[in-house]
Amino acid sequence: MDKSSEWLNIVEAVKECKECPLHKFRKNPVPGEGSLNAEVMLIGEAPGRREDETGRPFVGAAGKYLNELLSKAGLKREDVFITNVVKCRPPNNRDPKPEEIMKCSRHTNRIIKLISPKVIVTLGNHSGRYVIEYLGGGRWYGVTRARGKVHDLMVLGLRVKVLPTYHPAAALYNPKLKGNLEMEYVRLGEQVTSVNSGRRSKGRTLLDYFT
Ligand code: URA
């Protein structure tokens, strides 16, 4: 099956999904969007109000900031693929529960396998724990300790560099986090460039910065 057909099947499965209580509260499910051939995949937490209204990930305030962060990496939204660990909005934007994340994992994992990214950027604690601990078999000590390092992991049979970062909303809430977060995206861009050109870029690379 080609990638577009598999993506349409995933979208349909998410629309029909009633595996966890979150489906009762949604206006629209938010399966994700972006390039099906992306090398970089970003995994956030959960849709908020604007995402629930539009059915698209990261279109609210955190999404605007995420677009700025991506531009620091020399990337546009359409170059990457973006999804969340849960595809339906939790009531009052509460945190997704572990059992909701696990129920949604059948969609999340299908999306990761479809995209087969080289780099996964996890946004915040829930996503970091899911990818690094649950899928990657690593230990999760929280985003503050995990960020700033490349975690080279096997994720669903794929060798992936996982970059845990703060959630963009955390940096909007606490602007002191912005410096580190923005630098992570600058270095992400350097890494993507060096992968694509088949040679390491001059000066410090993402690996130099994160390890
Ligand atoms: N925050 C998230 O984690 N995901 C979205 O889609 C929007 C805001």
PDB file of C-alpha atoms and ligand atoms in Angstrom:
ATOM      1  CA  MET A   1       0.000   0.000   0.000  1.00  0.00           C
ATOM      2  CA  ASP A   2       1.362   3.463  -0.807  1.00  0.00           C
ATOM      3  CA  LYS A   3       1.952   6.015   1.934  1.00  0.00           C
ATOM      4  CA  SER A   4      -1.006   8.254   1.051  1.00  0.00           C
ATOM      5  CA  SER A   5      -3.473   5.348   1.202  1.00  0.00           C
ATOM      6  CA  GLU A   6      -2.087   4.162   4.529  1.00  0.00           C
ATOM      7  CA  TRP A   7      -2.338   7.747   5.856  1.00  0.00           C
ATOM      8  CA  LEU A   8      -5.999   7.972   4.793  1.00  0.00           C
ATOM      9  CA  ASN A   9      -6.637   4.658   6.567  1.00  0.00           C
ATOM     10  CA  ILE A  10      -5.027   6.012   9.737  1.00  0.00           C
ATOM     11  CA  VAL A  11      -7.115   9.216   9.563  1.00  0.00           C
ATOM     12  CA  GLU A  12     -10.252   7.088   9.208  1.00  0.00           C
ATOM     13  CA  ALA A  13      -9.242   4.848  12.145  1.00  0.00           C
ATOM     14  CA  VAL A  14      -8.661   7.910  14.351  1.00  0.00           C
ATOM     15  CA  LYS A  15     -12.047   9.385  13.351  1.00  0.00           C
ATOM     16  CA  GLU A  16     -13.810   6.157  14.290  1.00  0.00           C
ATOM     17  CA  CYS A  17     -11.808   5.538  17.460  1.00  0.00           C
ATOM     18  CA  LYS A  18     -13.743   5.206  20.726  1.00  0.00           C
ATOM     19  CA  GLU A  19     -11.029   3.350  22.635  1.00  0.00           C
ATOM     20  CA  CYS A  20     -10.774   5.924  25.408  1.00  0.00           C
ATOM     21  CA  PRO A  21     -13.180   8.445  26.960  1.00  0.00           C
ATOM     22  CA  LEU A  22     -11.561  11.413  25.178  1.00  0.00           C
ATOM     23  CA  HIS A  23     -13.631  10.755  22.053  1.00  0.00           C
ATOM     24  CA  LYS A  24     -16.711  11.944  23.967  1.00  0.00           C
ATOM     25  CA  PHE A  25     -15.324  15.451  24.361  1.00  0.00           C
ATOM     26  CA  ARG A  26     -13.873  16.089  20.919  1.00  0.00           C
ATOM     27  CA  LYS A  27     -15.258  18.302  18.175  1.00  0.00           C
ATOM     28  CA  ASN A  28     -12.637  16.962  15.792  1.00  0.00           C
ATOM     29  CA  PRO A  29      -9.929  14.370  16.246  1.00  0.00           C
ATOM     30  CA  VAL A  30      -6.422  15.612  15.414  1.00  0.00           C
ATOM     31  CA  PRO A  31      -4.468  12.780  13.773  1.00  0.00           C
ATOM     32  CA  GLY A  32      -1.522  14.949  12.648  1.00  0.00           C
ATOM     33  CA  GLU A  33      -0.232  16.639   9.520  1.00  0.00           C
ATOM     34  CA  GLY A  34       2.861  17.259   7.430  1.00  0.00           C
ATOM     35  CA  SER A  35       5.052  15.534   4.896  1.00  0.00           C
ATOM     36  CA  LEU A  36       4.622  11.765   4.740  1.00  0.00           C
ATOM     37  CA  ASN A  37       8.302  11.654   3.679  1.00  0.00           C
ATOM     38  CA  ALA A  38       9.569  13.830   6.538  1.00  0.00           C
ATOM     39  CA  GLU A  39      12.923  13.024   8.121  1.00  0.00           C
ATOM     40  CA  VAL A  40      11.906  14.909  11.241  1.00  0.00           C
ATOM     41  CA  MET A  41       8.812  14.041  13.250  1.00  0.00           C
ATOM     42  CA  LEU A  42       7.575  16.113  16.174  1.00  0.00           C
ATOM     43  CA  ILE A  43       5.377  14.509  18.822  1.00  0.00           C
ATOM     44  CA  GLY A  44       3.439  16.778  21.167  1.00  0.00           C
ATOM     45  CA  GLU A  45       1.039  16.169  23.980  1.00  0.00           C
ATOM     46  CA  ALA A  46      -2.631  16.701  23.126  1.00  0.00           C
ATOM     47  CA  PRO A  47      -4.838  18.963  21.031  1.00  0.00           C
ATOM     48  CA  GLY A  48      -6.017  22.172  22.704  1.00  0.00           C
ATOM     49  CA  ARG A  49      -9.087  24.288  21.948  1.00  0.00           C
ATOM     50  CA  ARG A  50      -7.976  25.632  18.546  1.00  0.00           C
ATOM     51  CA  GLU A  51      -6.710  22.218  17.451  1.00  0.00           C
ATOM     52  CA  ASP A  52     -10.020  20.617  18.473  1.00  0.00           C
ATOM     53  CA  GLU A  53     -11.910  23.231  16.456  1.00  0.00           C
ATOM     54  CA  THR A  54      -9.795  22.835  13.325  1.00  0.00           C
ATOM     55  CA  GLY A  55      -8.675  19.182  13.458  1.00  0.00           C
ATOM     56  CA  ARG A  56      -5.045  20.351  12.957  1.00  0.00           C
ATOM     57  CA  PRO A  57      -2.124  20.068  15.396  1.00  0.00           C
ATOM     58  CA  PHE A  58      -0.365  23.108  16.867  1.00  0.00           C
ATOM     59  CA  VAL A  59      -2.461  25.915  15.410  1.00  0.00           C
ATOM     60  CA  GLY A  60      -2.889  27.879  18.675  1.00  0.00           C
ATOM     61  CA  ALA A  61      -0.361  30.059  20.530  1.00  0.00           C
ATOM     62  CA  ALA A  62       2.063  27.155  21.102  1.00  0.00           C
ATOM     63  CA  GLY A  63       1.780  26.351  17.390  1.00  0.00           C
ATOM     64  CA  LYS A  64       2.776  29.880  16.379  1.00  0.00           C
ATOM     65  CA  TYR A  65       5.833  29.613  18.566  1.00  0.00           C
ATOM     66  CA  LEU A  66       6.577  26.142  17.197  1.00  0.00           C
ATOM     67  CA  ASN A  67       6.608  27.636  13.678  1.00  0.00           C
ATOM     68  CA  GLU A  68       9.215  30.173  14.848  1.00  0.00           C
ATOM     69  CA  LEU A  69      11.275  27.387  16.407  1.00  0.00           C
ATOM     70  CA  LEU A  70      11.137  25.371  13.190  1.00  0.00           C
ATOM     71  CA  SER A  71      12.340  28.388  11.213  1.00  0.00           C
ATOM     72  CA  LYS A  72      15.404  28.503  13.487  1.00  0.00           C
ATOM     73  CA  ALA A  73      16.098  24.973  12.269  1.00  0.00           C
ATOM     74  CA  GLY A  74      15.638  26.132   8.655  1.00  0.00           C
ATOM     75  CA  LEU A  75      12.523  23.971   8.500  1.00  0.00           C
ATOM     76  CA  LYS A  76       8.973  24.741   7.510  1.00  0.00           C
ATOM     77  CA  ARG A  77       5.842  23.037   8.780  1.00  0.00           C
ATOM     78  CA  GLU A  78       5.474  21.192   5.494  1.00  0.00           C
ATOM     79  CA  ASP A  79       8.997  19.710   5.814  1.00  0.00           C
ATOM     80  CA  VAL A  80       8.173  17.862   9.041  1.00  0.00           C
ATOM     81  CA  PHE A  81       5.371  15.669  10.364  1.00  0.00           C
ATOM     82  CA  ILE A  82       3.573  16.665  13.573  1.00  0.00           C
ATOM     83  CA  THR A  83       1.336  14.541  15.783  1.00  0.00           C
ATOM     84  CA  ASN A  84       0.481  14.163  19.482  1.00  0.00           C
ATOM     85  CA  VAL A  85       0.479  11.260  21.947  1.00  0.00           C
ATOM     86  CA  VAL A  86      -3.306  11.624  22.193  1.00  0.00           C
ATOM     87  CA  LYS A  87      -5.409  12.630  19.187  1.00  0.00           C
ATOM     88  CA  CYS A  88      -8.453  14.052  21.005  1.00  0.00           C
ATOM     89  CA  ARG A  89      -8.615  17.087  23.286  1.00  0.00           C
ATOM     90  CA  PRO A  90      -8.714  16.311  27.019  1.00  0.00           C
ATOM     91  CA  PRO A  91     -11.443  18.295  28.834  1.00  0.00           C
ATOM     92  CA  ASN A  92     -10.237  21.697  30.071  1.00  0.00           C
ATOM     93  CA  ASN A  93      -6.835  20.947  28.540  1.00  0.00           C
ATOM     94  CA  ARG A  94      -5.928  18.635  31.418  1.00  0.00           C
ATOM     95  CA  ASP A  95      -2.906  16.369  30.989  1.00  0.00           C
ATOM     96  CA  PRO A  96      -3.562  13.163  29.061  1.00  0.00           C
ATOM     97  CA  LYS A  97      -3.755  10.129  31.356  1.00  0.00           C
ATOM     98  CA  PRO A  98      -1.282   7.258  30.899  1.00  0.00           C
ATOM     99  CA  GLU A  99      -4.115   4.886  29.928  1.00  0.00           C
ATOM    100  CA  GLU A 100      -5.292   7.372  27.265  1.00  0.00           C
ATOM    101  CA  ILE A 101      -1.766   7.626  25.854  1.00  0.00           C
ATOM    102  CA  MET A 102      -1.552   3.829  25.761  1.00  0.00           C
ATOM    103  CA  LYS A 103      -4.940   3.446  24.036  1.00  0.00           C
ATOM    104  CA  CYS A 104      -3.898   6.033  21.456  1.00  0.00           C
ATOM    105  CA  SER A 105      -0.553   4.280  20.954  1.00  0.00           C
ATOM    106  CA  ARG A 106      -2.020   2.075  18.231  1.00  0.00           C
ATOM    107  CA  HIS A 107      -2.476   5.224  16.128  1.00  0.00           C
ATOM    108  CA  THR A 108       0.780   6.879  17.259  1.00  0.00           C
ATOM    109  CA  ASN A 109       2.833   3.791  16.439  1.00  0.00           C
ATOM    110  CA  ARG A 110       1.184   3.342  13.078  1.00  0.00           C
ATOM    111  CA  ILE A 111       2.031   6.962  12.237  1.00  0.00           C
ATOM    112  CA  ILE A 112       5.669   6.594  13.356  1.00  0.00           C
ATOM    113  CA  LYS A 113       6.048   3.461  11.203  1.00  0.00           C
ATOM    114  CA  LEU A 114       4.450   5.184   8.219  1.00  0.00           C
ATOM    115  CA  ILE A 115       6.685   8.259   8.404  1.00  0.00           C
ATOM    116  CA  SER A 116       9.836   6.294   9.430  1.00  0.00           C
ATOM    117  CA  PRO A 117      11.618   9.480  10.551  1.00  0.00           C
ATOM    118  CA  LYS A 118      15.373   9.767  11.163  1.00  0.00           C
ATOM    119  CA  VAL A 119      14.827  12.214  14.016  1.00  0.00           C
ATOM    120  CA  ILE A 120      11.960  12.410  16.516  1.00  0.00           C
ATOM    121  CA  VAL A 121      11.627  15.615  18.543  1.00  0.00           C
ATOM    122  CA  THR A 122       9.491  15.022  21.625  1.00  0.00           C
ATOM    123  CA  LEU A 123       7.706  18.082  23.002  1.00  0.00           C
ATOM    124  CA  GLY A 124       7.298  17.928  26.768  1.00  0.00           C
ATOM    125  CA  ASN A 125       7.192  15.180  29.389  1.00  0.00           C
ATOM    126  CA  HIS A 126       4.375  12.949  28.167  1.00  0.00           C
ATOM    127  CA  SER A 127       5.771  12.584  24.709  1.00  0.00           C
ATOM    128  CA  GLY A 128       9.353  12.188  25.954  1.00  0.00           C
ATOM    129  CA  ARG A 129       8.394   9.427  28.366  1.00  0.00           C
ATOM    130  CA  TYR A 130       6.308   7.627  25.751  1.00  0.00           C
ATOM    131  CA  VAL A 131       8.986   7.598  23.051  1.00  0.00           C
ATOM    132  CA  ILE A 132      12.112   7.171  25.166  1.00  0.00           C
ATOM    133  CA  GLU A 133      10.866   4.877  27.919  1.00  0.00           C
ATOM    134  CA  TYR A 134       7.941   2.992  26.464  1.00  0.00           C
ATOM    135  CA  LEU A 135       8.999   2.653  22.822  1.00  0.00           C
ATOM    136  CA  GLY A 136      12.775   3.049  23.136  1.00  0.00           C
ATOM    137  CA  GLY A 137      13.332   1.050  26.328  1.00  0.00           C
ATOM    138  CA  GLY A 138      15.372   3.889  27.907  1.00  0.00           C
ATOM    139  CA  ARG A 139      14.959   5.468  31.347  1.00  0.00           C
ATOM    140  CA  TRP A 140      12.937   8.677  31.587  1.00  0.00           C
ATOM    141  CA  TYR A 141      14.100  11.139  34.250  1.00  0.00           C
ATOM    142  CA  GLY A 142      11.884  14.034  33.168  1.00  0.00           C
ATOM    143  CA  VAL A 143      12.319  16.577  30.416  1.00  0.00           C
ATOM    144  CA  THR A 144      14.644  18.850  32.404  1.00  0.00           C
ATOM    145  CA  ARG A 145      17.240  16.072  32.716  1.00  0.00           C
ATOM    146  CA  ALA A 146      16.617  14.397  29.367  1.00  0.00           C
ATOM    147  CA  ARG A 147      16.710  17.498  27.141  1.00  0.00           C
ATOM    148  CA  GLY A 148      19.932  18.631  25.548  1.00  0.00           C
ATOM    149  CA  LYS A 149      21.003  15.097  24.616  1.00  0.00           C
ATOM    150  CA  VAL A 150      20.536  12.902  21.577  1.00  0.00           C
ATOM    151  CA  HIS A 151      19.045   9.548  22.521  1.00  0.00           C
ATOM    152  CA  ASP A 152      20.021   7.060  19.833  1.00  0.00           C
ATOM    153  CA  LEU A 153      17.312   4.413  20.087  1.00  0.00           C
ATOM    154  CA  MET A 154      15.544   1.607  18.276  1.00  0.00           C
ATOM    155  CA  VAL A 155      11.920   2.724  18.042  1.00  0.00           C
ATOM    156  CA  LEU A 156       9.486   0.220  16.500  1.00  0.00           C
ATOM    157  CA  GLY A 157      12.339  -1.389  14.590  1.00  0.00           C
ATOM    158  CA  LEU A 158      13.708   1.947  13.324  1.00  0.00           C
ATOM    159  CA  ARG A 159      17.035   3.492  14.377  1.00  0.00           C
ATOM    160  CA  VAL A 160      16.054   6.993  15.419  1.00  0.00           C
ATOM    161  CA  LYS A 161      17.737   9.974  17.060  1.00  0.00           C
ATOM    162  CA  VAL A 162      15.302  11.179  19.699  1.00  0.00           C
ATOM    163  CA  LEU A 163      15.655  14.770  20.887  1.00  0.00           C
ATOM    164  CA  PRO A 164      13.579  15.498  23.974  1.00  0.00           C
ATOM    165  CA  THR A 165      12.739  19.207  24.347  1.00  0.00           C
ATOM    166  CA  TYR A 166      10.546  21.345  26.503  1.00  0.00           C
ATOM    167  CA  HIS A 167       7.027  21.775  25.205  1.00  0.00           C
ATOM    168  CA  PRO A 168       6.789  25.150  23.375  1.00  0.00           C
ATOM    169  CA  ALA A 169       3.904  26.110  25.714  1.00  0.00           C
ATOM    170  CA  ALA A 170       6.262  25.677  28.689  1.00  0.00           C
ATOM    171  CA  ALA A 171       8.586  28.311  27.212  1.00  0.00           C
ATOM    172  CA  LEU A 172       5.657  30.663  26.588  1.00  0.00           C
ATOM    173  CA  TYR A 173       4.698  30.255  30.236  1.00  0.00           C
ATOM    174  CA  ASN A 174       8.303  30.569  31.442  1.00  0.00           C
ATOM    175  CA  PRO A 175      10.291  32.687  28.939  1.00  0.00           C
ATOM    176  CA  LYS A 176      13.556  31.787  30.712  1.00  0.00           C
ATOM    177  CA  LEU A 177      13.351  28.424  28.912  1.00  0.00           C
ATOM    178  CA  LYS A 178      13.308  30.088  25.484  1.00  0.00           C
ATOM    179  CA  GLY A 179      17.090  30.421  25.052  1.00  0.00           C
ATOM    180  CA  ASN A 180      17.769  26.707  25.485  1.00  0.00           C
ATOM    181  CA  LEU A 181      14.749  25.669  23.456  1.00  0.00           C
ATOM    182  CA  GLU A 182      15.633  27.915  20.510  1.00  0.00           C
ATOM    183  CA  MET A 183      19.242  26.727  20.508  1.00  0.00           C
ATOM    184  CA  GLU A 184      18.018  23.128  20.321  1.00  0.00           C
ATOM    185  CA  TYR A 185      16.183  23.942  17.098  1.00  0.00           C
ATOM    186  CA  VAL A 186      19.218  25.741  15.625  1.00  0.00           C
ATOM    187  CA  ARG A 187      21.263  22.610  16.238  1.00  0.00           C
ATOM    188  CA  LEU A 188      18.460  20.398  14.938  1.00  0.00           C
ATOM    189  CA  GLY A 189      18.735  22.324  11.677  1.00  0.00           C
ATOM    190  CA  GLU A 190      22.494  21.761  11.509  1.00  0.00           C
ATOM    191  CA  GLN A 191      22.015  18.054  12.008  1.00  0.00           C
ATOM    192  CA  VAL A 192      19.353  17.812   9.315  1.00  0.00           C
ATOM    193  CA  THR A 193      21.581  19.731   6.894  1.00  0.00           C
ATOM    194  CA  SER A 194      24.541  17.481   7.563  1.00  0.00           C
ATOM    195  CA  VAL A 195      22.433  14.329   7.143  1.00  0.00           C
ATOM    196  CA  ASN A 196      21.063  15.598   3.838  1.00  0.00           C
ATOM    197  CA  SER A 197      24.381  16.724   2.396  1.00  0.00           C
ATOM    198  CA  GLY A 198      25.995  13.469   3.467  1.00  0.00           C
ATOM    199  CA  ARG A 199      28.749  15.306   5.317  1.00  0.00           C
ATOM    200  CA  ARG A 200      29.044  16.907   8.702  1.00  0.00           C
ATOM    201  CA  SER A 201      28.624  20.653   8.697  1.00  0.00           C
ATOM    202  CA  LYS A 202      31.575  22.818   9.721  1.00  0.00           C
ATOM    203  CA  GLY A 203      31.763  23.860  13.328  1.00  0.00           C
ATOM    204  CA  ARG A 204      29.632  22.306  16.044  1.00  0.00           C
ATOM    205  CA  THR A 205      26.952  19.859  15.073  1.00  0.00           C
ATOM    206  CA  LEU A 206      23.888  18.858  16.981  1.00  0.00           C
ATOM    207  CA  LEU A 207      25.751  15.848  18.355  1.00  0.00           C
ATOM    208  CA  ASP A 208      28.551  18.061  19.684  1.00  0.00           C
ATOM    209  CA  TYR A 209      25.979  20.176  21.411  1.00  0.00           C
ATOM    210  CA  PHE A 210      23.826  17.442  22.843  1.00  0.00           C
ATOM    211  CA  THR A 211      26.394  14.874  23.974  1.00  0.00           C
TER     212      THR A 211
HETATM  213  N1  URA B   1      -0.097  21.362  22.366  1.00  0.00           N
HETATM  214  C1  URA B   1       0.158  20.099  21.975  1.00  0.00           C
HETATM  215  O1  URA B   1       0.857  19.358  22.661  1.00  0.00           O
HETATM  216  N2  URA B   1      -0.351  19.685  20.827  1.00  0.00           N
HETATM  217  C2  URA B   1      -1.084  20.456  20.025  1.00  0.00           C
HETATM  218  O2  URA B   1      -1.498  19.994  18.972  1.00  0.00           O
HETATM  219  C3  URA B   1      -1.332  21.781  20.453  1.00  0.00           C
HETATM  220  C4  URA B   1      -0.835  22.206  21.623  1.00  0.00           C
END
